[in-house]
Coordinates of C-alpha atoms in Angstrom, one line a residue:
M1 CA -39.4 -19.0 -29.0
T2 CA -37.5 -19.0 -25.7
V3 CA -33.8 -19.4 -25.6
P4 CA -32.4 -22.2 -27.5
S5 CA -31.6 -25.4 -25.1
K6 CA -27.7 -25.2 -26.1
V7 CA -26.3 -22.4 -26.9
G8 CA -22.2 -21.6 -27.8
V9 CA -20.0 -18.8 -26.8
L10 CA -16.7 -18.0 -28.5
G11 CA -14.1 -16.6 -26.4
G12 CA -14.5 -16.9 -22.8
G13 CA -13.0 -13.3 -21.7
R14 CA -14.9 -10.8 -19.3
M15 CA -17.7 -10.1 -21.9
G16 CA -17.9 -13.8 -22.8
A17 CA -18.2 -15.3 -19.6
G18 CA -20.9 -12.7 -18.7
I19 CA -22.9 -14.0 -22.0
A20 CA -22.4 -17.5 -20.8
H21 CA -23.9 -16.8 -17.6
A22 CA -27.2 -15.1 -18.9
F23 CA -27.4 -18.0 -21.2
C24 CA -26.9 -20.6 -18.6
T25 CA -29.4 -18.9 -15.6
A26 CA -31.9 -18.7 -18.3
G27 CA -32.1 -22.0 -18.5
A28 CA -29.7 -23.1 -21.5
S29 CA -26.8 -25.7 -21.7
V30 CA -24.0 -23.3 -22.8
V31 CA -20.6 -24.4 -24.2
V32 CA -17.6 -21.9 -24.2
V33 CA -14.6 -22.6 -26.7
E34 CA -11.3 -20.9 -25.7
R35 CA -8.1 -20.8 -28.0
D36 CA -6.2 -23.2 -25.3
E37 CA -7.0 -25.5 -22.4
Q38 CA -5.6 -22.4 -20.0
A39 CA -7.8 -19.9 -21.5
A40 CA -10.7 -22.7 -21.5
N41 CA -10.0 -23.0 -17.8
A42 CA -10.0 -19.4 -17.0
A43 CA -13.4 -18.9 -18.6
Y44 CA -15.0 -21.5 -16.5
E45 CA -13.5 -20.2 -13.2
R46 CA -15.4 -16.7 -14.8
V47 CA -18.5 -18.0 -15.3
A48 CA -18.7 -20.0 -12.4
S49 CA -17.9 -17.4 -10.4
N50 CA -20.5 -15.1 -11.9
L51 CA -23.4 -17.9 -11.4
A52 CA -22.4 -18.2 -7.3
K53 CA -22.6 -14.5 -6.9
S54 CA -26.4 -14.8 -8.9
V55 CA -27.2 -17.6 -6.1
E56 CA -25.7 -15.7 -3.4
R57 CA -28.0 -12.6 -4.4
G58 CA -31.2 -14.8 -4.7
T59 CA -31.6 -13.5 -8.5
T60 CA -32.0 -17.3 -9.3
D61 CA -33.9 -20.1 -7.8
E62 CA -31.7 -22.6 -9.1
S63 CA -28.8 -24.0 -7.1
L64 CA -25.0 -23.6 -8.3
D65 CA -24.8 -27.4 -8.9
A66 CA -27.8 -27.4 -11.3
L67 CA -26.2 -24.4 -13.0
V68 CA -22.9 -25.4 -13.2
A69 CA -23.9 -28.6 -14.4
R70 CA -25.5 -26.9 -18.0
L71 CA -21.6 -25.2 -18.7
S72 CA -18.9 -26.6 -20.4
V73 CA -15.8 -25.3 -21.6
S74 CA -13.8 -26.6 -24.6
T75 CA -11.0 -26.0 -26.9
D76 CA -12.6 -27.7 -30.0
Y77 CA -14.8 -25.5 -32.3
A78 CA -16.6 -28.9 -33.3
D79 CA -18.1 -28.7 -29.7
F80 CA -20.5 -26.3 -30.9
A81 CA -22.4 -28.9 -33.0
G82 CA -25.7 -29.2 -31.7
S83 CA -26.3 -25.2 -30.6
G84 CA -29.3 -23.5 -31.6
L85 CA -27.4 -20.4 -31.6
V86 CA -23.9 -19.5 -30.8
V87 CA -22.6 -15.7 -30.1
E88 CA -19.0 -15.1 -30.9
A89 CA -17.3 -12.7 -28.2
V90 CA -13.4 -12.5 -29.6
P91 CA -11.6 -9.1 -30.0
E92 CA -13.1 -6.2 -32.0
D93 CA -11.1 -7.0 -34.9
F94 CA -12.5 -7.4 -38.7
D95 CA -10.5 -10.2 -39.9
L96 CA -10.4 -12.0 -36.8
K97 CA -14.1 -12.2 -36.4
A98 CA -15.0 -12.7 -40.1
S99 CA -12.8 -15.8 -39.4
A100 CA -13.7 -17.1 -36.4
L101 CA -17.4 -16.8 -37.2
Q102 CA -16.9 -18.9 -40.8
A103 CA -15.0 -21.2 -38.8
V104 CA -18.0 -21.8 -36.1
E105 CA -20.7 -21.7 -38.9
E106 CA -19.2 -25.0 -40.5
Q107 CA -19.9 -26.9 -37.4
L108 CA -23.4 -25.5 -37.1
D109 CA -26.6 -27.6 -38.5
A110 CA -28.4 -25.1 -41.2
D111 CA -31.2 -24.1 -38.8
A112 CA -28.8 -23.0 -36.4
W113 CA -28.6 -19.1 -35.5
L114 CA -25.5 -17.1 -35.0
A115 CA -24.5 -13.8 -33.6
S116 CA -21.5 -11.2 -33.0
N117 CA -21.1 -9.4 -30.0
T118 CA -19.3 -6.8 -32.1
S119 CA -19.6 -3.2 -30.4
S120 CA -19.2 -1.3 -33.9
L121 CA -18.3 -3.2 -36.8
S122 CA -20.2 -3.7 -40.1
V123 CA -23.0 -6.8 -39.1
S124 CA -23.8 -6.9 -43.0
E125 CA -20.1 -7.1 -44.1
L126 CA -19.4 -9.9 -41.5
A127 CA -22.7 -11.7 -43.0
E128 CA -21.2 -11.0 -46.3
K129 CA -18.4 -13.7 -45.1
L130 CA -20.9 -16.4 -44.2
Q131 CA -22.9 -19.2 -46.0
R132 CA -26.1 -18.1 -44.1
P133 CA -25.7 -14.4 -43.7
E134 CA -29.9 -14.3 -43.2
R135 CA -29.0 -16.3 -40.0
F136 CA -26.6 -13.8 -38.8
C137 CA -27.6 -10.9 -36.8
G138 CA -25.5 -8.7 -33.9
L139 CA -26.0 -9.1 -30.0
H140 CA -24.2 -6.4 -28.6
F141 CA -23.9 -7.4 -24.5
F142 CA -22.8 -4.4 -22.3
N143 CA -20.1 -4.8 -19.7
P144 CA -20.8 -6.0 -17.1
V145 CA -23.1 -8.2 -18.6
P146 CA -24.8 -10.1 -15.3
A147 CA -25.9 -6.2 -14.0
S148 CA -26.6 -4.6 -17.5
T149 CA -30.1 -4.6 -18.6
L150 CA -29.6 -3.6 -22.4
I151 CA -28.9 -5.6 -25.2
E152 CA -28.1 -3.9 -28.8
V153 CA -30.1 -6.4 -31.5
V154 CA -28.1 -5.3 -34.8
L155 CA -29.9 -5.9 -38.1
G156 CA -27.8 -6.7 -41.0
K157 CA -29.2 -6.3 -44.2
Q158 CA -29.6 -10.2 -44.8
T159 CA -30.9 -11.0 -41.3
S160 CA -34.1 -12.6 -41.2
D161 CA -37.3 -11.6 -40.3
E162 CA -37.3 -14.7 -38.0
L163 CA -34.1 -13.9 -36.7
A164 CA -35.3 -10.7 -35.7
E165 CA -38.2 -11.7 -33.6
A166 CA -36.3 -14.4 -32.0
A167 CA -33.2 -12.3 -30.8
R168 CA -35.8 -9.6 -28.9
T169 CA -37.8 -12.9 -27.5
W170 CA -34.3 -14.3 -26.4
V171 CA -33.5 -10.9 -24.7
A172 CA -36.5 -10.6 -22.8
D173 CA -35.8 -14.3 -21.6
L174 CA -32.8 -13.4 -20.3
G175 CA -34.4 -10.6 -18.2
K176 CA -32.6 -7.7 -20.4
T177 CA -34.4 -5.3 -22.8
P178 CA -33.8 -5.2 -26.6
V179 CA -32.7 -2.1 -28.2
V180 CA -33.3 -3.1 -32.1
V181 CA -31.1 -0.8 -34.9
N182 CA -30.4 -1.3 -38.1
D183 CA -26.5 -2.0 -39.1
A184 CA -24.6 1.5 -39.2
P185 CA -21.0 2.6 -37.7
G186 CA -21.6 1.9 -34.0
F187 CA -24.6 0.8 -34.2
A188 CA -26.6 3.5 -31.5
S189 CA -25.0 2.9 -28.2
S190 CA -21.0 3.0 -29.0
R191 CA -21.8 6.2 -31.4
L192 CA -23.2 8.2 -28.9
G193 CA -21.2 6.9 -26.1
V194 CA -17.7 7.2 -27.9
A195 CA -18.9 10.6 -29.3
I196 CA -19.6 11.8 -25.5
A197 CA -16.3 10.1 -24.1
I198 CA -14.1 11.9 -27.0
E199 CA -15.4 15.1 -26.3
A200 CA -15.0 14.9 -22.4
M201 CA -11.3 13.6 -22.8
R202 CA -10.8 16.4 -25.2
M203 CA -11.5 18.7 -22.5
V204 CA -9.3 17.2 -20.1
E205 CA -6.8 17.6 -22.6
E206 CA -7.5 21.2 -23.2
G207 CA -7.5 21.8 -19.2
V208 CA -11.2 22.8 -19.1
A209 CA -11.8 20.5 -16.0
S210 CA -10.6 17.7 -14.4
A211 CA -11.6 14.1 -15.6
E212 CA -13.5 13.9 -12.1
D213 CA -15.6 17.3 -12.4
I214 CA -16.6 16.2 -16.1
D215 CA -17.8 12.9 -14.7
A216 CA -19.5 14.9 -11.9
A217 CA -21.3 16.9 -14.4
M218 CA -22.9 14.3 -16.2
V219 CA -23.9 11.8 -13.4
L220 CA -25.3 15.0 -11.5
G221 CA -26.7 17.4 -14.2
Y222 CA -27.7 14.4 -16.6
K223 CA -28.6 11.6 -14.5
H224 CA -25.6 9.0 -15.9
P225 CA -25.2 6.3 -13.5
T226 CA -21.3 6.9 -14.4
G227 CA -19.6 9.4 -16.2
P228 CA -18.1 9.2 -19.9
L229 CA -14.6 8.9 -18.7
K230 CA -15.0 6.4 -15.7
T231 CA -17.1 4.6 -18.5
T232 CA -14.3 4.6 -20.6
D233 CA -11.7 3.4 -17.9
I234 CA -14.5 0.3 -17.5
V235 CA -14.3 -0.6 -21.0
G236 CA -11.0 -0.4 -21.6
L237 CA -8.9 2.7 -23.7
D238 CA -7.7 0.6 -26.2
V239 CA -11.2 -0.8 -26.5
R240 CA -12.4 2.8 -26.9
L241 CA -9.7 4.0 -29.2
G242 CA -10.4 0.8 -31.9
I243 CA -13.7 2.0 -31.8
A244 CA -12.8 5.5 -32.2
E245 CA -10.5 5.0 -34.9
Y246 CA -13.1 2.5 -36.8
L247 CA -15.9 5.4 -36.0
A248 CA -13.6 8.0 -37.8
S249 CA -12.6 6.2 -41.0
T250 CA -16.3 5.6 -41.5
L251 CA -17.9 8.7 -40.1
G252 CA -15.8 11.2 -40.6
P253 CA -12.9 13.3 -38.3
R254 CA -15.4 14.1 -36.0
F255 CA -14.8 11.0 -34.2
E256 CA -11.0 11.4 -34.2
P257 CA -9.5 9.9 -31.4
P258 CA -7.8 12.6 -28.9
Q259 CA -4.1 12.5 -28.5
I260 CA -4.4 12.0 -24.4
L261 CA -6.0 9.0 -25.8
R262 CA -3.4 7.8 -27.8
D263 CA -0.7 8.6 -25.6
K264 CA -2.5 6.5 -22.4
V265 CA -2.9 3.5 -24.5
A266 CA 0.7 3.8 -25.8
R267 CA 1.7 4.1 -21.9
G268 CA -0.8 0.9 -21.1
E269 CA -2.9 2.9 -19.0
L270 CA -6.0 0.9 -20.3
G271 CA -8.2 1.8 -17.6
R272 CA -9.7 -0.6 -14.7
K273 CA -7.8 -3.6 -16.1
T274 CA -4.2 -2.2 -16.3
G275 CA -5.2 -0.2 -12.7
K276 CA -4.8 3.0 -14.1
G277 CA -6.6 5.2 -17.3
F278 CA -8.3 8.6 -16.6
F279 CA -8.5 7.4 -12.8
D280 CA -6.3 5.5 -10.5
W281 CA -7.8 2.2 -10.2
S282 CA -5.2 0.4 -7.7

């Protein structure tokens, strides 16, 4: 089972654009739906830019014209009709995701698949809000999507065996490696990644070492490609704070966000996207 011939992506921010790029280069026609015309146009530019880089780097044999011909953007959920799969990539808020997934499901055929790019929220609880929970799973892509080789396939309690197998195949067709996990707070990647990052933040807070030296210890000593604090800057401190708060509420106080993280988010120091986090990106 290859990727569906038509794939929808709800949300065209950094993650949504990366997901759209991945399916476009795998041969699917992709429609990205955004909240308004300005956001939709920005999403188109993001995906088209990623596609152009793939052509320049020779990671695809297709021309840019052929790739962008398969890409469209919209502000109307009705344009998801006919999709074999829709991936939701809206901000990490349970109520927002649940209502968005419900609205998407209304537009899909009964045999279509639906997935969320959530990095920590319960796939089983989101599925309970849907009419066809067995046709829903988590597909947790990693940032930046074009360069990342990992996708976490998250199986809810209701996810069918057919979807579990299909998702593994799609991930392979995208040129990435599937890691299959059963639904649990933070799955495998976010839970471990946030645990390390939180401890690194506490070490900065306590004056154990600088952010640079803490990251160097993990890069040089444990062969991490990027240290936990720089990774936090890339992911976004606000995103990490939201995940940590959710994990603390579900798994206990060991995931309680350090004060330094709360303070930086309150000051608008959100990492690379704002020019400053634990590091200076200006």
